[in-house]
Each structure stands twice: as structure tokens, then as C-alpha cells.
PDB file of C-alpha atoms and ligand atoms in Angstrom:
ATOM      1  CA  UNK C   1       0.000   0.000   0.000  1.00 35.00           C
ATOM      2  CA  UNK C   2       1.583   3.519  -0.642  1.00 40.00           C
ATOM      3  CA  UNK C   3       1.740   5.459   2.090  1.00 46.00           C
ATOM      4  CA  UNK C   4       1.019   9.546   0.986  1.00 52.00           C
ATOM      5  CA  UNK C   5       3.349  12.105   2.636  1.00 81.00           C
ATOM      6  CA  UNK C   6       3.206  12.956   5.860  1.00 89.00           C
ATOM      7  CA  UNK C   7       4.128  16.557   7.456  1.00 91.00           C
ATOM      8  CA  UNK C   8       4.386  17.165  10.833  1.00 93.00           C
ATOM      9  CA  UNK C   9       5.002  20.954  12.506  1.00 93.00           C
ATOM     10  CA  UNK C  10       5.223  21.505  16.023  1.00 94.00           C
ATOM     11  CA  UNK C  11       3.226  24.088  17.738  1.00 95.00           C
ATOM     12  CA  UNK C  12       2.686  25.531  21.570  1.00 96.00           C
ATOM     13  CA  UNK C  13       0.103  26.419  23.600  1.00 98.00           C
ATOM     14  CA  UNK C  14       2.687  28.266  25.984  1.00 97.00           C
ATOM     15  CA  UNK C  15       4.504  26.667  29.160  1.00 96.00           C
ATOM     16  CA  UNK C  16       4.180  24.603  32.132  1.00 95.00           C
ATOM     17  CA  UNK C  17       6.189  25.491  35.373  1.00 93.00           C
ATOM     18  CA  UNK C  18       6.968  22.398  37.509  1.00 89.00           C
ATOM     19  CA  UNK C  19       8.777  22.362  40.387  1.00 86.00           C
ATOM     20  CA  UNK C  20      12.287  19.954  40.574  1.00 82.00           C
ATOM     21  CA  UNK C  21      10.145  18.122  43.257  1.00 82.00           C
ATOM     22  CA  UNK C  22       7.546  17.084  39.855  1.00 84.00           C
ATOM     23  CA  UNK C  23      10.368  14.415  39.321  1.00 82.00           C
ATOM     24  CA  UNK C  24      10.098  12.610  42.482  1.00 79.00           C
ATOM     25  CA  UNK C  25      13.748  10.524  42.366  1.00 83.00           C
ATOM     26  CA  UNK C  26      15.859  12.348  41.262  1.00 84.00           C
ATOM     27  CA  UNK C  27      19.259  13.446  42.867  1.00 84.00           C
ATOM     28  CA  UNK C  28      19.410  16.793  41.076  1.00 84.00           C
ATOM     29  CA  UNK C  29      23.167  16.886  42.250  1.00 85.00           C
ATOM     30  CA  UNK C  30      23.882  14.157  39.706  1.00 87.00           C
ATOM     31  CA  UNK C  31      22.293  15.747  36.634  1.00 85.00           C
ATOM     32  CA  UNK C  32      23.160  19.790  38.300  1.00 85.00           C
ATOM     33  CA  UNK C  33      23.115  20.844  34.261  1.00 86.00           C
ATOM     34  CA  UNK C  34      19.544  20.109  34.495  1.00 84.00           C
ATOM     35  CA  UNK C  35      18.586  21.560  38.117  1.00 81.00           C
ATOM     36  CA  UNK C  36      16.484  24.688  37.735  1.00 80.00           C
ATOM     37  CA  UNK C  37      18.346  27.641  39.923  1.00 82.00           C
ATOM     38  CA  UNK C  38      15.143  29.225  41.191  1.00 86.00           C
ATOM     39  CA  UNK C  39      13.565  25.032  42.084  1.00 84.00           C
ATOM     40  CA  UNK C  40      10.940  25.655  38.656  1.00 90.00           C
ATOM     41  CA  UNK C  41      11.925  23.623  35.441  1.00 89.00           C
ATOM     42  CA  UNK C  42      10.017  25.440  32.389  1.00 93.00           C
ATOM     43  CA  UNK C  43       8.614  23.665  29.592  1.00 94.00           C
ATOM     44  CA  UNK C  44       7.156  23.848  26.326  1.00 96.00           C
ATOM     45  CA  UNK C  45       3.022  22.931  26.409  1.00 97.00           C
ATOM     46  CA  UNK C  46       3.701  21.197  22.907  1.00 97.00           C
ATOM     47  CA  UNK C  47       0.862  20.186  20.102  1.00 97.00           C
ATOM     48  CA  UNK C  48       1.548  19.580  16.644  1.00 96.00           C
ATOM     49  CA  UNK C  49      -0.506  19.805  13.376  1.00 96.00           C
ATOM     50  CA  UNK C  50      -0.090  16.801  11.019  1.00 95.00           C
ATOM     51  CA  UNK C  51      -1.675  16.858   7.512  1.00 94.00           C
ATOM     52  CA  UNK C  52      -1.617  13.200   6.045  1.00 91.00           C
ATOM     53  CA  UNK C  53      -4.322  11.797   3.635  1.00 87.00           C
ATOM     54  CA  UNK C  54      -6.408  15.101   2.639  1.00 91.00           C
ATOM     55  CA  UNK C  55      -6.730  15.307   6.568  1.00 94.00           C
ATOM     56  CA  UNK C  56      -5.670  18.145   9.355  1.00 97.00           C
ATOM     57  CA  UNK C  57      -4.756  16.277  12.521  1.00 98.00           C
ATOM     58  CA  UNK C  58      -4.330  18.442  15.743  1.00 98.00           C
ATOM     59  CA  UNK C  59      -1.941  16.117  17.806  1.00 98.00           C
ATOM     60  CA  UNK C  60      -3.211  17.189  21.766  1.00 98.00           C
ATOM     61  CA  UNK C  61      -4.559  20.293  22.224  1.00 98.00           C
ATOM     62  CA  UNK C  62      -2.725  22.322  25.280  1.00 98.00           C
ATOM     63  CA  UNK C  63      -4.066  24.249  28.423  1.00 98.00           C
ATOM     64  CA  UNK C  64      -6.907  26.312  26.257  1.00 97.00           C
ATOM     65  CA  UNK C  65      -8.195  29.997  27.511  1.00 95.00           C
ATOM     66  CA  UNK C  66      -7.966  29.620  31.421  1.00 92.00           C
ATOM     67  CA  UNK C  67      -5.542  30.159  34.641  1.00 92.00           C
ATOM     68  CA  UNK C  68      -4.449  27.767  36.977  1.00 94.00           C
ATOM     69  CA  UNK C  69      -1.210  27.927  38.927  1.00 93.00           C
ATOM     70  CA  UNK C  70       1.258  25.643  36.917  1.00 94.00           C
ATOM     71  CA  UNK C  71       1.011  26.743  33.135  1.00 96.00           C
ATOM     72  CA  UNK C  72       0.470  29.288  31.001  1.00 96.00           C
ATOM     73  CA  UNK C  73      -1.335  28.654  28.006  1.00 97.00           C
ATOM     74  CA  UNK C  74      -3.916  30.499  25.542  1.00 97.00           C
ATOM     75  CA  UNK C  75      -1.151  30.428  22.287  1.00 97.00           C
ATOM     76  CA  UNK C  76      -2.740  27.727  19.971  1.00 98.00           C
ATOM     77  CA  UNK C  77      -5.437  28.854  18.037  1.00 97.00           C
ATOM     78  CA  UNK C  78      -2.891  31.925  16.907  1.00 97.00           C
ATOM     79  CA  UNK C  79      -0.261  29.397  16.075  1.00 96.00           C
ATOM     80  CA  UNK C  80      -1.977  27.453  13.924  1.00 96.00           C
ATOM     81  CA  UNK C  81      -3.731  30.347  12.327  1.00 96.00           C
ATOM     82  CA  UNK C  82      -0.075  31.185  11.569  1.00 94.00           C
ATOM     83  CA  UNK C  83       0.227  27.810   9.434  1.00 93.00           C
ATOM     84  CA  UNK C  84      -2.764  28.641   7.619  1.00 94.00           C
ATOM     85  CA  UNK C  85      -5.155  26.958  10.291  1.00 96.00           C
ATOM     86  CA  UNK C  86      -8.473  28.036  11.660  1.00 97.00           C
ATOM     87  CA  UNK C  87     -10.085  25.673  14.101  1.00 97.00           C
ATOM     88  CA  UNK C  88     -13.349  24.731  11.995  1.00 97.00           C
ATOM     89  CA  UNK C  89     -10.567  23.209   8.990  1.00 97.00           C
ATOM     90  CA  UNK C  90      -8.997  20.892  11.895  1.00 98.00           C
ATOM     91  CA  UNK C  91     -10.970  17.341  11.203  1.00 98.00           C
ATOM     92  CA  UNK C  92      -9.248  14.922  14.049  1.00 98.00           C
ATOM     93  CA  UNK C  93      -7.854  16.394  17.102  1.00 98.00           C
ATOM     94  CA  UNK C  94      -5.440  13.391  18.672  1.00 98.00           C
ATOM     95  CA  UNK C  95      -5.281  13.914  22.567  1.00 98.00           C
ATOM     96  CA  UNK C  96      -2.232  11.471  23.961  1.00 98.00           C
ATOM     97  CA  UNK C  97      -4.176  11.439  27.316  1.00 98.00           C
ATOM     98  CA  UNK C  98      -6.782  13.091  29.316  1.00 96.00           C
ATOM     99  CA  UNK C  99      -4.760  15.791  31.368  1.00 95.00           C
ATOM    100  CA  UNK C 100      -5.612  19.689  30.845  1.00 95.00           C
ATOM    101  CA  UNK C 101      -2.386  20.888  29.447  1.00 97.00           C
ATOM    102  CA  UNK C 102      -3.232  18.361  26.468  1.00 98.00           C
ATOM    103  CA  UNK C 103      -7.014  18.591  26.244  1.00 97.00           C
ATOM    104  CA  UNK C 104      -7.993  22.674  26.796  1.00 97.00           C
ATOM    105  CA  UNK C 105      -9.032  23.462  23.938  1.00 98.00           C
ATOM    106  CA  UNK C 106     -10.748  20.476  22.833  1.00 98.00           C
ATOM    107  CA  UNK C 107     -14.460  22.433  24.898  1.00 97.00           C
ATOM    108  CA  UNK C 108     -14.305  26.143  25.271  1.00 96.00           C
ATOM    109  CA  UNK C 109     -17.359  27.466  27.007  1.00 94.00           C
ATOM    110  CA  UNK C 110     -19.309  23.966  26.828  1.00 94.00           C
ATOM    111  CA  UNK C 111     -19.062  24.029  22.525  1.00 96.00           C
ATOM    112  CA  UNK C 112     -16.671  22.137  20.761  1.00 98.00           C
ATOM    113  CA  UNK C 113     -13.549  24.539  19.734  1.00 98.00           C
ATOM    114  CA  UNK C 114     -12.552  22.270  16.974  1.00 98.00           C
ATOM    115  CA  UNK C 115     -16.266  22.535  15.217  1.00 96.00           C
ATOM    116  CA  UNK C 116     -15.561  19.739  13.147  1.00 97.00           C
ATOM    117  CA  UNK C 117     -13.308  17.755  14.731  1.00 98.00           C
ATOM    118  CA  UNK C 118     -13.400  13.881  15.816  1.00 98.00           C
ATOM    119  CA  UNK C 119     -11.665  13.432  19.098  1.00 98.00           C
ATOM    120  CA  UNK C 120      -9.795  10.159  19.469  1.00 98.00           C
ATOM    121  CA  UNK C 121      -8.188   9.349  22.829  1.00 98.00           C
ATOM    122  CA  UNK C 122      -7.214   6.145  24.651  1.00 98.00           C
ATOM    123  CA  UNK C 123     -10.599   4.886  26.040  1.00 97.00           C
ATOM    124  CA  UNK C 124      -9.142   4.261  29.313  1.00 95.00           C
ATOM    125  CA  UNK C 125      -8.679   7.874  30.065  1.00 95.00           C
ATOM    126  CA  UNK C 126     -12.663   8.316  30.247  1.00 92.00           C
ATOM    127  CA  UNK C 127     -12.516   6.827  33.237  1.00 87.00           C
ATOM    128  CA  UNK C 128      -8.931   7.469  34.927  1.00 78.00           C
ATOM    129  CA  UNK C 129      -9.075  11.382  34.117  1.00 73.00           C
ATOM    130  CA  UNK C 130     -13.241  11.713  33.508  1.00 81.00           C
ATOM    131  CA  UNK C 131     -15.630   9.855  35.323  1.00 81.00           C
ATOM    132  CA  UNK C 132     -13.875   9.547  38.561  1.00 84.00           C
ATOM    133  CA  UNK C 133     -13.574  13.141  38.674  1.00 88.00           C
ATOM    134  CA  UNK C 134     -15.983  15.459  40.631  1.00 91.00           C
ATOM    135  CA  UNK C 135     -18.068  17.161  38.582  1.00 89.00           C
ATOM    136  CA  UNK C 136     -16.810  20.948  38.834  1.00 90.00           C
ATOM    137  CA  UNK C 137     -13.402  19.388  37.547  1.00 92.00           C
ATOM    138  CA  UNK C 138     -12.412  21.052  34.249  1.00 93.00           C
ATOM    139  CA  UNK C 139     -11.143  17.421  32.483  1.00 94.00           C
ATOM    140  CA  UNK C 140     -14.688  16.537  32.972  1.00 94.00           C
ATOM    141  CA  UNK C 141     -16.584  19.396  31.405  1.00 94.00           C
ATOM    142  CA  UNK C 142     -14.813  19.214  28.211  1.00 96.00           C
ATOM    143  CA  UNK C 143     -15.318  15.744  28.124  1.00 94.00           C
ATOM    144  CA  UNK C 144     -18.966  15.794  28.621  1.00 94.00           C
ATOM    145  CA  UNK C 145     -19.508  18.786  26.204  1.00 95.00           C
ATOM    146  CA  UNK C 146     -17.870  17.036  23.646  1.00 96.00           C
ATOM    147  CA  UNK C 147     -20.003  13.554  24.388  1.00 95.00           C
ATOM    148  CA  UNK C 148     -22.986  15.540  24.105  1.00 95.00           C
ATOM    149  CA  UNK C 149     -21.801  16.831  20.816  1.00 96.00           C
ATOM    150  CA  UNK C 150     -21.377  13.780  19.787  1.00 97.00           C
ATOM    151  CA  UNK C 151     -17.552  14.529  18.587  1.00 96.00           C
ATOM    152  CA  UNK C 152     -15.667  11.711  20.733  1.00 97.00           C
ATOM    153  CA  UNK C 153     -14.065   8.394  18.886  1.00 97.00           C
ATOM    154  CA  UNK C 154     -12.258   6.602  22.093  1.00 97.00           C
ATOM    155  CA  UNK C 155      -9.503   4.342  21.449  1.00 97.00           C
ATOM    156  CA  UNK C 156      -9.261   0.933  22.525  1.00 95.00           C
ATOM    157  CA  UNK C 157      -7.186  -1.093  20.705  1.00 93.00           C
ATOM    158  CA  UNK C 158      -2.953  -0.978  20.742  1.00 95.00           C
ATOM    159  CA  UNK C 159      -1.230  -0.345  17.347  1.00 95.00           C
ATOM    160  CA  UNK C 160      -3.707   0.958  15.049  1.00 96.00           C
ATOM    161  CA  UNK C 161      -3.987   3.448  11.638  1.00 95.00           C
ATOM    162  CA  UNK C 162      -6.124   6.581  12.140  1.00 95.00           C
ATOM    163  CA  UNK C 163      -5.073   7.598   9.052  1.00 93.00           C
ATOM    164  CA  UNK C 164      -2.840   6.130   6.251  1.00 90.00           C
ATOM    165  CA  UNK C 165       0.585   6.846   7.728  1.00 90.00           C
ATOM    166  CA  UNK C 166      -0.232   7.604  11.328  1.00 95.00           C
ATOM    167  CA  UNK C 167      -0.922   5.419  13.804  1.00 96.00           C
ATOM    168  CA  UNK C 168      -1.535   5.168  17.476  1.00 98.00           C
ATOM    169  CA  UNK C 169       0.057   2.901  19.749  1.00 98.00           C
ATOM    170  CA  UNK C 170      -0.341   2.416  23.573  1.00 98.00           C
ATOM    171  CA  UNK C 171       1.802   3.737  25.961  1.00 98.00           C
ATOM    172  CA  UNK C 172      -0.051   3.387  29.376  1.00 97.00           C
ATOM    173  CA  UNK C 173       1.392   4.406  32.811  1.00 96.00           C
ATOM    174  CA  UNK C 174       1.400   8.458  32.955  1.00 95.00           C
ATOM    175  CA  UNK C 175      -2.084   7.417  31.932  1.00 96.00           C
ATOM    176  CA  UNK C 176      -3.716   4.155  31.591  1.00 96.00           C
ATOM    177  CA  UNK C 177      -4.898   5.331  28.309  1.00 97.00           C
ATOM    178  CA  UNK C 178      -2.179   6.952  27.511  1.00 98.00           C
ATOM    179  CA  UNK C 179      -0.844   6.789  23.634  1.00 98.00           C
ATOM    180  CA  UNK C 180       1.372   7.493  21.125  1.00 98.00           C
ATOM    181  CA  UNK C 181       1.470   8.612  17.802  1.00 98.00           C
ATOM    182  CA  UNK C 182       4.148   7.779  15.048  1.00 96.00           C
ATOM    183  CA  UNK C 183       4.210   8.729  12.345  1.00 94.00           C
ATOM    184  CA  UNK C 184       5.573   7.071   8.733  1.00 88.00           C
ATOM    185  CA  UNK C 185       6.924   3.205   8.374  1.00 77.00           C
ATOM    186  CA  UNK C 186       9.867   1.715   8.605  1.00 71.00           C
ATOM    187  CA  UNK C 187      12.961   3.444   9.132  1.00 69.00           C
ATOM    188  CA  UNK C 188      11.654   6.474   8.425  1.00 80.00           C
ATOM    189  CA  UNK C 189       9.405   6.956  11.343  1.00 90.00           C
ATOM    190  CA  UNK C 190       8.824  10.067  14.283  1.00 93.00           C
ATOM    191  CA  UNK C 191       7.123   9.146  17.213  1.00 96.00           C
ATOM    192  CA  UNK C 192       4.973  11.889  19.223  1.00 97.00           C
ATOM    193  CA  UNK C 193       5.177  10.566  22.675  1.00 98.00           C
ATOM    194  CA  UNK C 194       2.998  13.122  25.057  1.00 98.00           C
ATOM    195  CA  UNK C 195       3.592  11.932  28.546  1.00 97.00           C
ATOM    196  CA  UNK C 196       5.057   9.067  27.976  1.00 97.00           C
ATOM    197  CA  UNK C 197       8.833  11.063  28.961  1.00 96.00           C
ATOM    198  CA  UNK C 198       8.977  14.476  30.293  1.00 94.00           C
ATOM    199  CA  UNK C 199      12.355  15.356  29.570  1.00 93.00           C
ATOM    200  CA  UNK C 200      14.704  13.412  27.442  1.00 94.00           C
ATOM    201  CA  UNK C 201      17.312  13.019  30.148  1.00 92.00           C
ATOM    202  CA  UNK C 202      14.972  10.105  31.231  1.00 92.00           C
ATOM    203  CA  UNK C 203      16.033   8.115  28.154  1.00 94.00           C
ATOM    204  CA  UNK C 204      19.108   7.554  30.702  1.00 91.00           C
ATOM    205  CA  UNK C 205      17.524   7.364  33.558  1.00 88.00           C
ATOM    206  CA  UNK C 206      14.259   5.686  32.819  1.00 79.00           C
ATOM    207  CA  UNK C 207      13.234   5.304  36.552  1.00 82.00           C
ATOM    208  CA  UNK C 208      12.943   8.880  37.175  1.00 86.00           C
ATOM    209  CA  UNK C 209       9.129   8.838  37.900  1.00 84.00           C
ATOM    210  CA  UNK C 210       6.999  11.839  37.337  1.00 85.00           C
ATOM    211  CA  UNK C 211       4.623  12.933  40.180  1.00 86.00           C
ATOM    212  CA  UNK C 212       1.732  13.076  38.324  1.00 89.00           C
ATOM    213  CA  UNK C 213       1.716   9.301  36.503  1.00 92.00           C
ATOM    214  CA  UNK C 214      -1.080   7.473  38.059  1.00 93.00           C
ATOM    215  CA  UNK C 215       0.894   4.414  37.724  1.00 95.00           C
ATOM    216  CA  UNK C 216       4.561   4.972  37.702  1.00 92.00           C
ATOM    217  CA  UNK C 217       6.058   1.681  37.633  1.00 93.00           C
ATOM    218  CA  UNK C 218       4.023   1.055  34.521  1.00 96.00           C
ATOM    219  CA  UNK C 219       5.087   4.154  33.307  1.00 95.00           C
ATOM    220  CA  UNK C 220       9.076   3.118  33.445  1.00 93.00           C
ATOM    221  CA  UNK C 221       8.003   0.209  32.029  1.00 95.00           C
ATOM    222  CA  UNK C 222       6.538   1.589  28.864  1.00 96.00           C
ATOM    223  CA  UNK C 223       9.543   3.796  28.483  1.00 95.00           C
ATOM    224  CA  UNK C 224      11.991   0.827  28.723  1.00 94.00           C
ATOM    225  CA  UNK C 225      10.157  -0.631  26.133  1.00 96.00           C
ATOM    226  CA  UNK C 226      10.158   2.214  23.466  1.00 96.00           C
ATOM    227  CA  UNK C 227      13.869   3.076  23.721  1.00 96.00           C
ATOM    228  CA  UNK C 228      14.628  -1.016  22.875  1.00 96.00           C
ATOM    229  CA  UNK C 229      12.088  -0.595  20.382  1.00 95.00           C
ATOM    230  CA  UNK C 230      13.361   3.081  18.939  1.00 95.00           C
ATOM    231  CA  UNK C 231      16.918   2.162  19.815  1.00 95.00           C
ATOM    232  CA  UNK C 232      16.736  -0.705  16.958  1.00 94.00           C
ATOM    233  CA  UNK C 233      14.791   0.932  14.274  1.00 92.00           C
ATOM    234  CA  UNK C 234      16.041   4.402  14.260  1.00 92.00           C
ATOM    235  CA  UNK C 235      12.821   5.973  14.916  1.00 93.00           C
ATOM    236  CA  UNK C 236      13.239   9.532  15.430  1.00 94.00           C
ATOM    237  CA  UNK C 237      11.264  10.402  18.487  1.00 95.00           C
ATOM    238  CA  UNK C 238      10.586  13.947  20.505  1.00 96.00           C
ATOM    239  CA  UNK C 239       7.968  14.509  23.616  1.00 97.00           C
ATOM    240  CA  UNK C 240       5.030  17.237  24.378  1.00 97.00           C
ATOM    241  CA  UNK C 241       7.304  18.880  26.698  1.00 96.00           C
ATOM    242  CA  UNK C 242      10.615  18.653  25.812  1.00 96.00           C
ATOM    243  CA  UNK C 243      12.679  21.650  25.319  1.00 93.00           C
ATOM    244  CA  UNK C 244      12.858  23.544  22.386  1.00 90.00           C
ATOM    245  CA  UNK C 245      10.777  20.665  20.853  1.00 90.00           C
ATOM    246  CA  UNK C 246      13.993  18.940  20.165  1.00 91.00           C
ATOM    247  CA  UNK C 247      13.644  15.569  18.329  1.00 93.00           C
ATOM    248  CA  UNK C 248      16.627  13.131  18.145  1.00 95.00           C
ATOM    249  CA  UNK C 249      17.093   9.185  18.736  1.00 95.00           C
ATOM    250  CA  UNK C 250      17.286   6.617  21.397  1.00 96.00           C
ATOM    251  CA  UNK C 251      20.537   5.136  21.017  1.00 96.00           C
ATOM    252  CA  UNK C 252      21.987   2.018  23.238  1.00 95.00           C
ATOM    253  CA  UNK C 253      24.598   3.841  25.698  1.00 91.00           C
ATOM    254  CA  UNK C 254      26.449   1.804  28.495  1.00 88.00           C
ATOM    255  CA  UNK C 255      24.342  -0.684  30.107  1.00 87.00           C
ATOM    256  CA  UNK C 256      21.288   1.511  29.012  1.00 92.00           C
ATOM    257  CA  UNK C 257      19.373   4.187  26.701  1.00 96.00           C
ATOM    258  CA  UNK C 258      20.605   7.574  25.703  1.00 95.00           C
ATOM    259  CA  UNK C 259      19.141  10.394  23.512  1.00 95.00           C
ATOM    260  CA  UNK C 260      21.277  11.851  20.947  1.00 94.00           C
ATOM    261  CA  UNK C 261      19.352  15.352  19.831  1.00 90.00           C
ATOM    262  CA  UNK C 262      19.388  15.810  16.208  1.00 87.00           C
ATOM    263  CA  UNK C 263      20.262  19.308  16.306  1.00 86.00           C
ATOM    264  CA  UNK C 264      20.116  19.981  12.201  1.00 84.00           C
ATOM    265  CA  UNK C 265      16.797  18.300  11.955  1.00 83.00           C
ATOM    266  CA  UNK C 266      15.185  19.849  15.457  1.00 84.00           C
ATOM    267  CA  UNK C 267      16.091  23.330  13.698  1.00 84.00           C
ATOM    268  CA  UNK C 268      13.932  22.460  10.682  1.00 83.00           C
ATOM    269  CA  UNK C 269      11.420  20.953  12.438  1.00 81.00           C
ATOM    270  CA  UNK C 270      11.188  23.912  14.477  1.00 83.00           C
ATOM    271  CA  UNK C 271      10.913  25.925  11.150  1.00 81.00           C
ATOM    272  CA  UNK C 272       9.364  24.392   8.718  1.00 74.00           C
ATOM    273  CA  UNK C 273       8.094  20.942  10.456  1.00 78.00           C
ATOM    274  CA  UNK C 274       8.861  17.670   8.907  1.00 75.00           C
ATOM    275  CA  UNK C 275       7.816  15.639   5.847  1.00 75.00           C
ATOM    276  CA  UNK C 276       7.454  11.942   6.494  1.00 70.00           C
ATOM    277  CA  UNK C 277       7.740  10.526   3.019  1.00 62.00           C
ATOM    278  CA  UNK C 278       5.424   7.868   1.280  1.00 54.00           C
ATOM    279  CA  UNK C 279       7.138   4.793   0.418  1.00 49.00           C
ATOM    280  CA  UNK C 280       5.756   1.400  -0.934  1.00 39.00           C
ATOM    281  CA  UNK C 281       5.784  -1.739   1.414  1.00 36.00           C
TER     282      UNK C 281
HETATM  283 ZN1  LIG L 301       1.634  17.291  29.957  1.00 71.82          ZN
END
């Protein structure tokens, strides 16, 4: 089957602020390079837009038009406007998982943001970061609007096309829902991993365990199976909140995982975003 061309361009809905206690193992004496001076790292609240098969894919959809303590958002609609984009041409919006700094816009005011947008998402978020929620809870108002609207797809099966040349696979732990999307075949593949890793030092240390994954072991679990899986097909791979949006590859370093930034093709994916090409198989 020929796969069409893919492109990919990364976009932000502003930044979270988490304190060095987020990560709740970590000796920030060992990796100092990384310790924040003032105790708050700063990261990017990353989306992306993919366009594959006639189709405009919104890949999570940041903090939307509201305060809360520990991000800034409010900056996505205006980027993708920028790329040409107004929310009513968007026809999928992919949501990793069911947090807020990945779901805000999806419900803004009780409507649907994304007009006509399907919303796929792992099906075991509905109840992890829905249903058990109280009602007043934010997660859960978006979700319901968007039920009653009729707009939601859940996922519930691992490894499968949304559209031809993008798939979603699962990555549970930060979640239980949570996935990932990659992008192209063979070795010429870029995975979007959400949540999955927070910043790519944890390719090296894939026990650092983030506060908020509702199962953490399973978490470091899923991570140590992506970097063998990456690590032998060359899959180029980048997170929602890594820095600069920096994509790069797991390679195998010492007894472990490392990431090795691809600084020439972060700077045009930065710029320009990235074309996945079609191939035959
Ligand atoms: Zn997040």
C-alpha cells in the first residue's frame, strides 16, 4: 500500500512550570546541568498539526483559555492560524491522554472549539481522568460537552492506523490510556510521545518517575520498552514537553538508553516541520 506524505510541525500552547520536586527521584546533584536555579523547570506545552491523507490532525490540544497555577497557556489557536489553520478546517484532534495541558481546547465554554473535529483518545482515560472526577473538575466538562456533541471516537485497541501513515500505539502508565502517535513506516518513522517522557534526560535514567503518573512503575516500564524498540529501528522520536521541541534518537549507551538530539533536523522541524515521506511496502 503507498503510504502519501506525511508533514508534521510543532506548535505551543505556551509553558508549564513544575517544580524539581515534579520528578520525584531524582538526585538533582547528579544531573546539576539540568537543576532549575530558582527550584521551577520550564517547559514547552507542545501540540503539533499533522496533515496526512487530505486530513488536518491536531496532535493534543494544550491548556486552552484559562488560569491555573502551573502553566500558562492560551497560544494555539494563533499558532496554527499562523500555518494557515483556523479551528473549523482541523478534522481529528489526537489527545495522547486526558490531562488539561493536552485537552484545553478540545471544549471552550461547553461548545466544541474544533467545530468539526473527531476526538480520538485512549478509552481508558474516560474513566482514569473523567468519570472519577468530581463534577466541577475542568477534564470533565470538556469531556462531557464534547459527548454531548457527539464529537468523541475513544480508542481501545494498541497499534492501530487513524489515518494512512499515522498510527496510534499504547503507551499506558502516565495514563492508563495513555498513547502514542508515530508517524511514517519503517525506518523512516517520528514518534509523538505526550507523557510518555517528560524530559529526554529520562532516556538515561528511565526510573525517574513523574509525580503526576497514576501508575509509575508502569510508566518506566513503557519507556523501557520504546527506547529497545526506537533504539533498533532508528525511529526519530521527541515529547510534548521537551525543550525547544527537540527531536533526536534513542541510542543504546552503556548498560542503558541515551538520547542523541538531532540538532540539524530539530532546527527544521522547528521551522518548517517535517515531511514523512510515502514509500511502498
Ligand atoms: Zn503534559
Amino acid at each position: 500500500m503507498p503510504i502519501a506524505d506525511v508533514s508534521v510541525a510543532p506548535i505551543s500552547d505556551g509553558s508549564v512550570r513544575l517544580s524539581a520536586s515534579y520528578f520525584a527521584n531524582v538526585d538533582w546533584r547528579r544531573d546539576a546541568d539540568l537543576a532549575p536555579g530558582d527550584g521551577i523547570l520550564r517547559l514547552p506545552i507542545g501540540a503539533y498539526l499533522v496533515e496526512a491523507a487530505g486530513m488536518r490532525m491536531l496532535i493534543d490540544a494544550g491548556l486552552g483559555p484559562r488560569h491555573v497555577p502551573w502553566a500558562e497557556g492560551g497560544r494555539l489557536p494563533l499558532e496554527l492560524l499562523q500555518r494557515g489553520v483556523a479551528p473549523s478546517a482541523v478534522d481529528m484532534v489526537i489527545c495522547t491522554h486526558l490531562h488539561l495541558d493536552h485537552m484545553g481546547w478540545l471544549a471552550v465554554e461547553g461548545r466544541p472549539f474544533f467545530e468539526r473535529a473527531v476526538v480520538r483518545f485512549g478509552a481508558a482515560d474516560f474513566a482514569f481522568a473523567v468519570q472519577r472526577r468530581p463534577r466541577s473538575d475542568p477534564n470533565r466538562q470538556i469531556i462531557e460537552a464534547l459527548d454531548r456533541a457527539g464529537c468523541l471516537s475513544p480508542i481501545d485497541a494498541d497499534d492501530i492506523e487513524l489515518v494512512p501513515g499515522v498510527r496510534a500505539i499504547a503507551t499506558p502508565g502516565h495514563t492508563m490510556g495513555h498513547i502514542s502517535i508515530v508517524i511514517g513506516s519503517g525506518s523512516r518513522q517520528l514518534a509523538l510521545l505526550g507523557d510518555a517522557v517528560t524530559l529526554p534526560r529520562q532516556i538515561e535514567r528511565p526510573m525517574w518517575m513523574n509525580t503526576s503518573d497514576v501508575d509509575p512503575m508502569l510508566a518506566a516500564m513503557t519507556r523501557d520498552a520504546l527506547w529497545r524498540r526506537f533504539s533498533a529501528t532508528g525511529t526519530f522520536m521527541t515529547a510534548a514537553h521537551f525543550p525547544g521541541h527537540d527531536i533526536g534518537r534513542v541510542v543504546v549507551h552503556e548498560d542503558g538508553f541515551a538520547f542523541r538530539s538531532d540538532e540539524a533536523a530539530s532546527s527544521r522541524f522547528r521551522h518548517r516541520g517535517r515531511r514523512v515521506r510515502g514509500h511502498s511496502t
